[in-house]
Tab-separated table of C-alpha atoms in Angstrom:
chain	number	residue	atom	x	y	z
A	1083	MET	CA	27.490	3.865	11.280
A	1084	LYS	CA	23.809	4.812	11.481
A	1085	ASN	CA	23.891	6.436	8.031
A	1086	LEU	CA	25.693	3.426	6.627
A	1087	ALA	CA	23.039	1.101	8.048
A	1088	THR	CA	20.196	3.055	6.469
A	1089	LEU	CA	21.996	3.195	3.132
A	1090	ILE	CA	22.546	-0.551	3.210
A	1091	PHE	CA	18.899	-1.095	4.079
A	1092	ALA	CA	17.776	1.068	1.156
A	1093	ALA	CA	20.107	-0.732	-1.225
A	1094	ILE	CA	18.816	-4.120	-0.151
A	1095	LEU	CA	15.178	-3.106	-0.153
A	1096	PHE	CA	15.096	-1.600	-3.620
A	1097	SER	CA	17.569	-3.804	-5.478
A	1098	THR	CA	16.662	-6.599	-7.871
A	1099	THR	CA	17.770	-10.003	-6.680
A	1100	MET	CA	18.324	-13.194	-8.626
A	1101	ASN	CA	15.874	-15.127	-6.487
A	1102	ALA	CA	13.102	-12.514	-6.484
A	1103	GLN	CA	11.463	-12.762	-9.882
A	1104	LEU	CA	8.332	-10.762	-10.539
A	1105	LYS	CA	6.074	-12.407	-13.109
A	1106	PRO	CA	3.701	-10.400	-15.334
A	1107	VAL	CA	0.032	-11.339	-14.919
A	1108	LYS	CA	-2.597	-10.332	-17.458
A	1109	TYR	CA	-6.096	-10.014	-16.040
A	1110	SER	CA	-9.131	-7.798	-16.415
A	1111	GLU	CA	-11.907	-5.933	-14.643
A	1112	GLY	CA	-14.970	-5.561	-16.797
A	1113	SER	CA	-13.711	-4.735	-20.300
A	1114	GLN	CA	-10.452	-3.184	-19.083
A	1115	ALA	CA	-7.247	-5.176	-19.658
A	1116	LEU	CA	-4.864	-4.987	-16.705
A	1117	ASN	CA	-1.227	-5.925	-16.152
A	1118	GLY	CA	-0.131	-6.820	-12.646
A	1119	LEU	CA	2.996	-8.424	-11.225
A	1120	PHE	CA	3.226	-11.459	-8.938
A	1121	ILE	CA	6.049	-12.863	-6.887
A	1122	LYS	CA	5.661	-16.054	-4.904
A	1123	SER	CA	6.870	-16.556	-1.382
A	1124	ALA	CA	10.447	-17.719	-1.028
A	1125	LYS	CA	9.331	-19.846	1.920
A	1126	LYS	CA	6.873	-22.732	1.976
A	1127	SER	CA	3.873	-22.345	4.257
A	1128	ALA	CA	0.682	-24.315	4.730
A	1129	ASN	CA	-1.108	-21.013	5.396
A	1130	ASN	CA	0.036	-19.263	2.183
A	1131	PRO	CA	-0.135	-15.677	3.471
A	1132	GLY	CA	-0.614	-13.057	0.781
A	1133	ILE	CA	-0.029	-9.338	0.358
A	1134	LEU	CA	-1.833	-7.174	-2.159
A	1135	LEU	CA	0.316	-4.140	-2.961
A	1136	LEU	CA	-1.275	-0.970	-4.358
A	1137	PRO	CA	1.343	1.337	-5.901
A	1138	ALA	CA	1.546	5.125	-5.943
A	1139	TRP	CA	-0.179	7.349	-8.495
A	1140	LEU	CA	2.298	6.802	-11.329
A	1141	GLY	CA	1.458	3.100	-11.285
A	1142	ILE	CA	3.750	0.116	-10.792
A	1143	ASP	CA	7.191	1.558	-10.061
A	1144	ASN	CA	10.653	0.531	-8.862
A	1145	ALA	CA	9.730	1.179	-5.239
A	1146	SER	CA	6.750	-1.191	-5.306
A	1147	LYS	CA	8.798	-3.855	-7.094
A	1148	GLY	CA	11.554	-3.622	-4.509
A	1149	ILE	CA	9.149	-3.884	-1.599
A	1150	ALA	CA	7.403	-6.873	-3.203
A	1151	GLY	CA	10.748	-8.623	-3.540
A	1152	GLU	CA	11.594	-8.063	0.111
A	1153	LEU	CA	8.198	-9.271	1.288
A	1154	SER	CA	8.464	-12.438	-0.780
A	1155	LYS	CA	11.739	-13.238	0.972
A	1156	LEU	CA	9.950	-12.854	4.301
A	1157	GLY	CA	7.445	-15.541	3.338
A	1158	TYR	CA	4.560	-13.803	1.552
A	1159	HIS	CA	2.981	-14.199	-1.874
A	1160	VAL	CA	2.757	-10.657	-3.273
A	1161	PHE	CA	0.650	-9.230	-6.099
A	1162	ILE	CA	1.185	-5.664	-7.341
A	1163	ALA	CA	-2.086	-4.300	-8.666
A	1164	ASP	CA	-2.617	-2.413	-11.905
A	1165	ILE	CA	-5.336	0.128	-11.231
A	1166	TYR	CA	-5.343	2.125	-14.476
A	1167	GLY	CA	-5.054	-0.572	-17.145
A	1168	GLU	CA	-3.820	-0.700	-20.715
A	1169	GLY	CA	-4.171	2.577	-22.587
A	1170	ASN	CA	-4.448	4.595	-19.392
A	1171	TYR	CA	-0.947	4.604	-17.936
A	1172	PRO	CA	0.184	8.113	-16.929
A	1173	THR	CA	3.485	9.414	-18.292
A	1174	ASN	CA	3.776	12.407	-15.972
A	1175	THR	CA	2.425	13.708	-12.678
A	1176	SER	CA	-0.274	15.780	-14.364
A	1177	GLU	CA	-1.738	12.699	-16.025
A	1178	ALA	CA	-1.296	10.712	-12.837
A	1179	GLY	CA	-3.213	13.346	-10.890
A	1180	LYS	CA	-6.157	13.107	-13.281
A	1181	GLN	CA	-6.213	9.313	-13.225
A	1182	ALA	CA	-5.865	9.066	-9.462
A	1183	GLY	CA	-8.413	11.832	-9.009
A	1184	PHE	CA	-11.014	9.837	-10.909
A	1185	TYR	CA	-10.713	6.854	-8.576
A	1186	LYS	CA	-10.648	9.006	-5.460
A	1187	SER	CA	-13.891	10.592	-6.635
A	1188	ASN	CA	-15.364	7.232	-7.648
A	1189	PRO	CA	-14.537	4.903	-4.753
A	1190	GLU	CA	-16.726	2.063	-6.000
A	1191	ALA	CA	-14.726	1.948	-9.238
A	1192	TYR	CA	-11.514	1.922	-7.183
A	1193	GLN	CA	-12.856	-0.894	-5.014
A	1194	LYS	CA	-13.665	-2.985	-8.098
A	1195	ARG	CA	-10.124	-2.583	-9.450
A	1196	ILE	CA	-8.666	-3.496	-6.076
A	1197	ASN	CA	-10.907	-6.534	-5.773
A	1198	ALA	CA	-9.920	-7.727	-9.255
A	1199	ALA	CA	-6.268	-7.677	-8.179
A	1200	LEU	CA	-7.166	-9.387	-4.915
A	1201	GLN	CA	-8.731	-12.261	-6.841
A	1202	GLU	CA	-5.577	-12.620	-8.934
A	1203	LEU	CA	-3.489	-12.876	-5.769
A	1204	VAL	CA	-5.699	-15.750	-4.642
A	1205	LYS	CA	-5.496	-17.425	-8.054
A	1206	SER	CA	-1.709	-17.170	-7.812
A	1207	GLY	CA	-1.630	-19.195	-4.611
A	1208	ALA	CA	-2.429	-16.973	-1.623
A	1209	ASN	CA	-4.969	-18.096	0.971
A	1210	ALA	CA	-8.113	-16.009	0.386
A	1211	ASP	CA	-8.618	-15.677	4.131
A	1212	ASN	CA	-5.021	-14.779	4.974
A	1213	ILE	CA	-4.304	-11.548	3.103
A	1214	VAL	CA	-3.208	-8.014	3.990
A	1215	ALA	CA	-3.417	-5.089	1.549
A	1216	ILE	CA	-0.691	-2.443	1.652
A	1217	GLY	CA	-0.506	0.766	-0.328
A	1218	TYR	CA	1.676	3.800	-0.954
A	1219	CYS	CA	0.424	7.363	-1.597
A	1220	PHE	CA	-2.522	6.854	-3.982
A	1221	GLY	CA	-2.344	3.167	-3.087
A	1222	GLY	CA	-2.435	4.131	0.578
A	1223	THR	CA	-5.801	5.717	-0.117
A	1224	GLY	CA	-6.807	2.563	-1.959
A	1225	VAL	CA	-6.251	0.175	0.921
A	1226	LEU	CA	-8.659	2.249	3.012
A	1227	GLU	CA	-11.214	1.732	0.241
A	1228	ALA	CA	-10.609	-2.005	0.645
A	1229	VAL	CA	-11.783	-1.584	4.236
A	1230	ARG	CA	-14.705	0.664	3.355
A	1231	GLY	CA	-15.743	-1.675	0.536
A	1232	HIS	CA	-15.655	-4.741	2.809
A	1233	LEU	CA	-13.127	-6.584	0.673
A	1234	ASN	CA	-11.820	-9.860	2.053
A	1235	VAL	CA	-8.600	-8.754	3.764
A	1236	LYS	CA	-7.466	-9.323	7.350
A	1237	GLY	CA	-5.663	-6.007	7.599
A	1238	ILE	CA	-4.416	-2.995	5.681
A	1239	ALA	CA	-1.300	-0.837	5.931
A	1240	SER	CA	-1.265	2.636	4.393
A	1241	PHE	CA	1.996	4.535	3.826
A	1242	HIS	CA	1.757	8.314	3.266
A	1243	GLY	CA	-1.722	7.838	1.825
A	1244	GLY	CA	-4.719	10.113	1.689
A	1245	LEU	CA	-7.133	9.412	4.541
A	1246	GLY	CA	-10.297	11.305	3.704
A	1247	LYS	CA	-13.673	10.229	2.420
A	1248	ASP	CA	-16.899	11.991	1.518
A	1249	ALA	CA	-18.715	12.827	4.748
A	1250	ALA	CA	-21.965	11.663	3.144
A	1251	ARG	CA	-20.645	8.085	2.917
A	1252	LYS	CA	-21.809	5.795	5.686
A	1253	THR	CA	-19.292	4.396	8.171
A	1254	GLU	CA	-19.843	0.762	9.064
A	1255	PRO	CA	-18.168	-1.528	11.616
A	1256	THR	CA	-15.127	-3.422	10.353
A	1257	PRO	CA	-13.084	-6.353	11.674
A	1258	VAL	CA	-10.118	-5.334	9.493
A	1259	LYS	CA	-7.008	-4.246	11.390
A	1260	VAL	CA	-5.604	-0.904	10.232
A	1261	LEU	CA	-2.045	0.466	10.261
A	1262	ILE	CA	-1.371	4.032	9.099
A	1263	CYS	CA	2.262	5.106	8.587
A	1264	HIS	CA	2.256	8.877	8.224
A	1265	GLY	CA	4.877	11.551	7.686
A	1266	ALA	CA	4.596	14.117	10.482
A	1267	ASP	CA	5.362	16.906	7.988
A	1268	ASP	CA	3.189	15.675	5.090
A	1269	PRO	CA	1.556	18.832	3.649
A	1270	PHE	CA	-0.888	16.905	1.464
A	1271	VAL	CA	-2.967	15.470	4.300
A	1272	PRO	CA	-4.710	18.294	6.209
A	1273	LYS	CA	-5.151	18.055	9.965
A	1274	GLU	CA	-8.913	18.101	9.480
A	1275	GLU	CA	-8.641	14.996	7.312
A	1276	ILE	CA	-6.617	13.222	9.985
A	1277	VAL	CA	-9.154	14.108	12.676
A	1278	SER	CA	-12.050	12.914	10.484
A	1279	PHE	CA	-10.246	9.673	9.666
A	1280	GLN	CA	-9.537	8.909	13.303
A	1281	GLN	CA	-13.190	9.512	14.141
A	1282	GLU	CA	-14.158	7.204	11.276
A	1283	MET	CA	-12.016	4.472	12.804
A	1284	ARG	CA	-13.619	4.984	16.196
A	1285	ASP	CA	-17.113	4.920	14.688
A	1286	ALA	CA	-16.189	1.722	12.804
A	1287	LYS	CA	-14.961	0.177	16.067
A	1288	ALA	CA	-11.779	-0.687	14.197
A	1289	ASP	CA	-8.533	-2.019	15.629
A	1290	TRP	CA	-6.355	0.786	14.288
A	1291	GLN	CA	-3.028	2.466	14.884
A	1292	MET	CA	-1.413	5.552	13.359
A	1293	ILE	CA	2.324	6.097	13.539
A	1294	TYR	CA	3.939	9.466	12.805
A	1295	TYR	CA	7.525	9.757	11.540
A	1296	ALA	CA	9.508	12.876	12.417
A	1297	ASN	CA	11.016	15.062	9.676
A	1298	SER	CA	9.060	13.117	7.070
A	1299	ALA	CA	7.036	14.553	4.220
A	1300	HIS	CA	4.946	12.768	1.601
A	1301	SER	CA	6.520	9.758	-0.211
A	1302	PHE	CA	9.030	9.170	2.588
A	1303	THR	CA	9.473	5.498	1.598
A	1304	ASN	CA	10.451	6.189	-2.018
A	1305	PRO	CA	14.176	6.742	-2.814
A	1306	GLU	CA	13.189	8.361	-6.117
A	1307	ALA	CA	11.324	11.182	-4.326
A	1308	GLY	CA	14.480	13.236	-3.696
A	1309	ASN	CA	15.542	14.595	-0.320
A	1310	ASP	CA	14.042	18.091	-0.151
A	1311	ASN	CA	11.173	18.164	2.332
A	1312	SER	CA	10.297	21.714	1.275
A	1313	LYS	CA	8.885	20.272	-1.963
A	1314	GLY	CA	6.291	18.368	0.039
A	1315	ALA	CA	7.505	14.915	-1.007
A	1316	ALA	CA	10.901	13.470	-0.137
A	1317	TYR	CA	12.629	10.231	0.808
A	1318	ASN	CA	13.560	9.715	4.443
A	1319	PRO	CA	15.669	6.549	4.843
A	1320	VAL	CA	15.211	6.434	8.615
A	1321	ALA	CA	11.411	6.665	8.352
A	1322	ALA	CA	11.418	4.174	5.471
A	1323	LYS	CA	13.333	1.662	7.562
A	1324	ARG	CA	11.198	2.175	10.646
A	1325	SER	CA	7.932	1.946	8.724
A	1326	PHE	CA	9.029	-1.293	7.057
A	1327	GLU	CA	9.832	-2.707	10.491
A	1328	HIS	CA	6.406	-1.592	11.738
A	1329	LEU	CA	4.866	-3.321	8.720
A	1330	GLN	CA	6.643	-6.569	9.610
A	1331	LEU	CA	5.331	-6.413	13.183
A	1332	PHE	CA	1.831	-5.803	11.833
A	1333	LEU	CA	2.026	-8.704	9.376
A	1334	ASN	CA	3.326	-11.056	12.076
A	1335	GLU	CA	0.321	-10.132	14.209
A	1336	VAL	CA	-2.369	-10.266	11.529
A	1337	LEU	CA	-1.388	-13.115	9.197
A	1338	LYS	CA	-0.804	-16.806	9.783
A	1339	LYS	CA	2.557	-17.942	8.414
């Protein structure tokens, strides 16, 4: 019964529904043309809560589309950001690593791309002062840059994202609430990075929480990641379900609906 429940959850979460229609949005940052996706809330709200979704390193994928659809049904306007832009979309993991590596090494450039998407979410109908940014893998690193760059978000949720930053960068106080959903067996985030991140949160006097999921490696929310933890990245339906439930609790606390 438990396995059946998790399979049903995965099927619902990552399926395309008739009522959840993602609309392409052309926008730009500087001279770079970008292509995001927007889906409006399925519920009317005077507060128009919004969610900015930063996808993993391969760019906008089926997982991010499925999550956006589910969140829209829960009452949120959702915008999926395009970080790389036209002419720069990776076709394999090697290219993705190079593209993602550039933004990790140039956080101000990453912050500008995130902020451009944030503005599009507002233009599409979300309340500028009622937004949470969520991100997966590379996008999970990105939402932390939204905090560090003082972008106008109420909270961020990072799923199996990188947590580190250059030690030379200054840590400043932040009012942004922080949720970190982390695979307990993720080999790509060293213990030293976790310790440094937690100290950063303390130094920033942040309202933060970090949840570990047992038997979970990197990419534990993505059904397309396979099921072999020994490869370092794998889907864990139990952790995916639990982390989505933790996200809902976080959103209910942080955003006005």
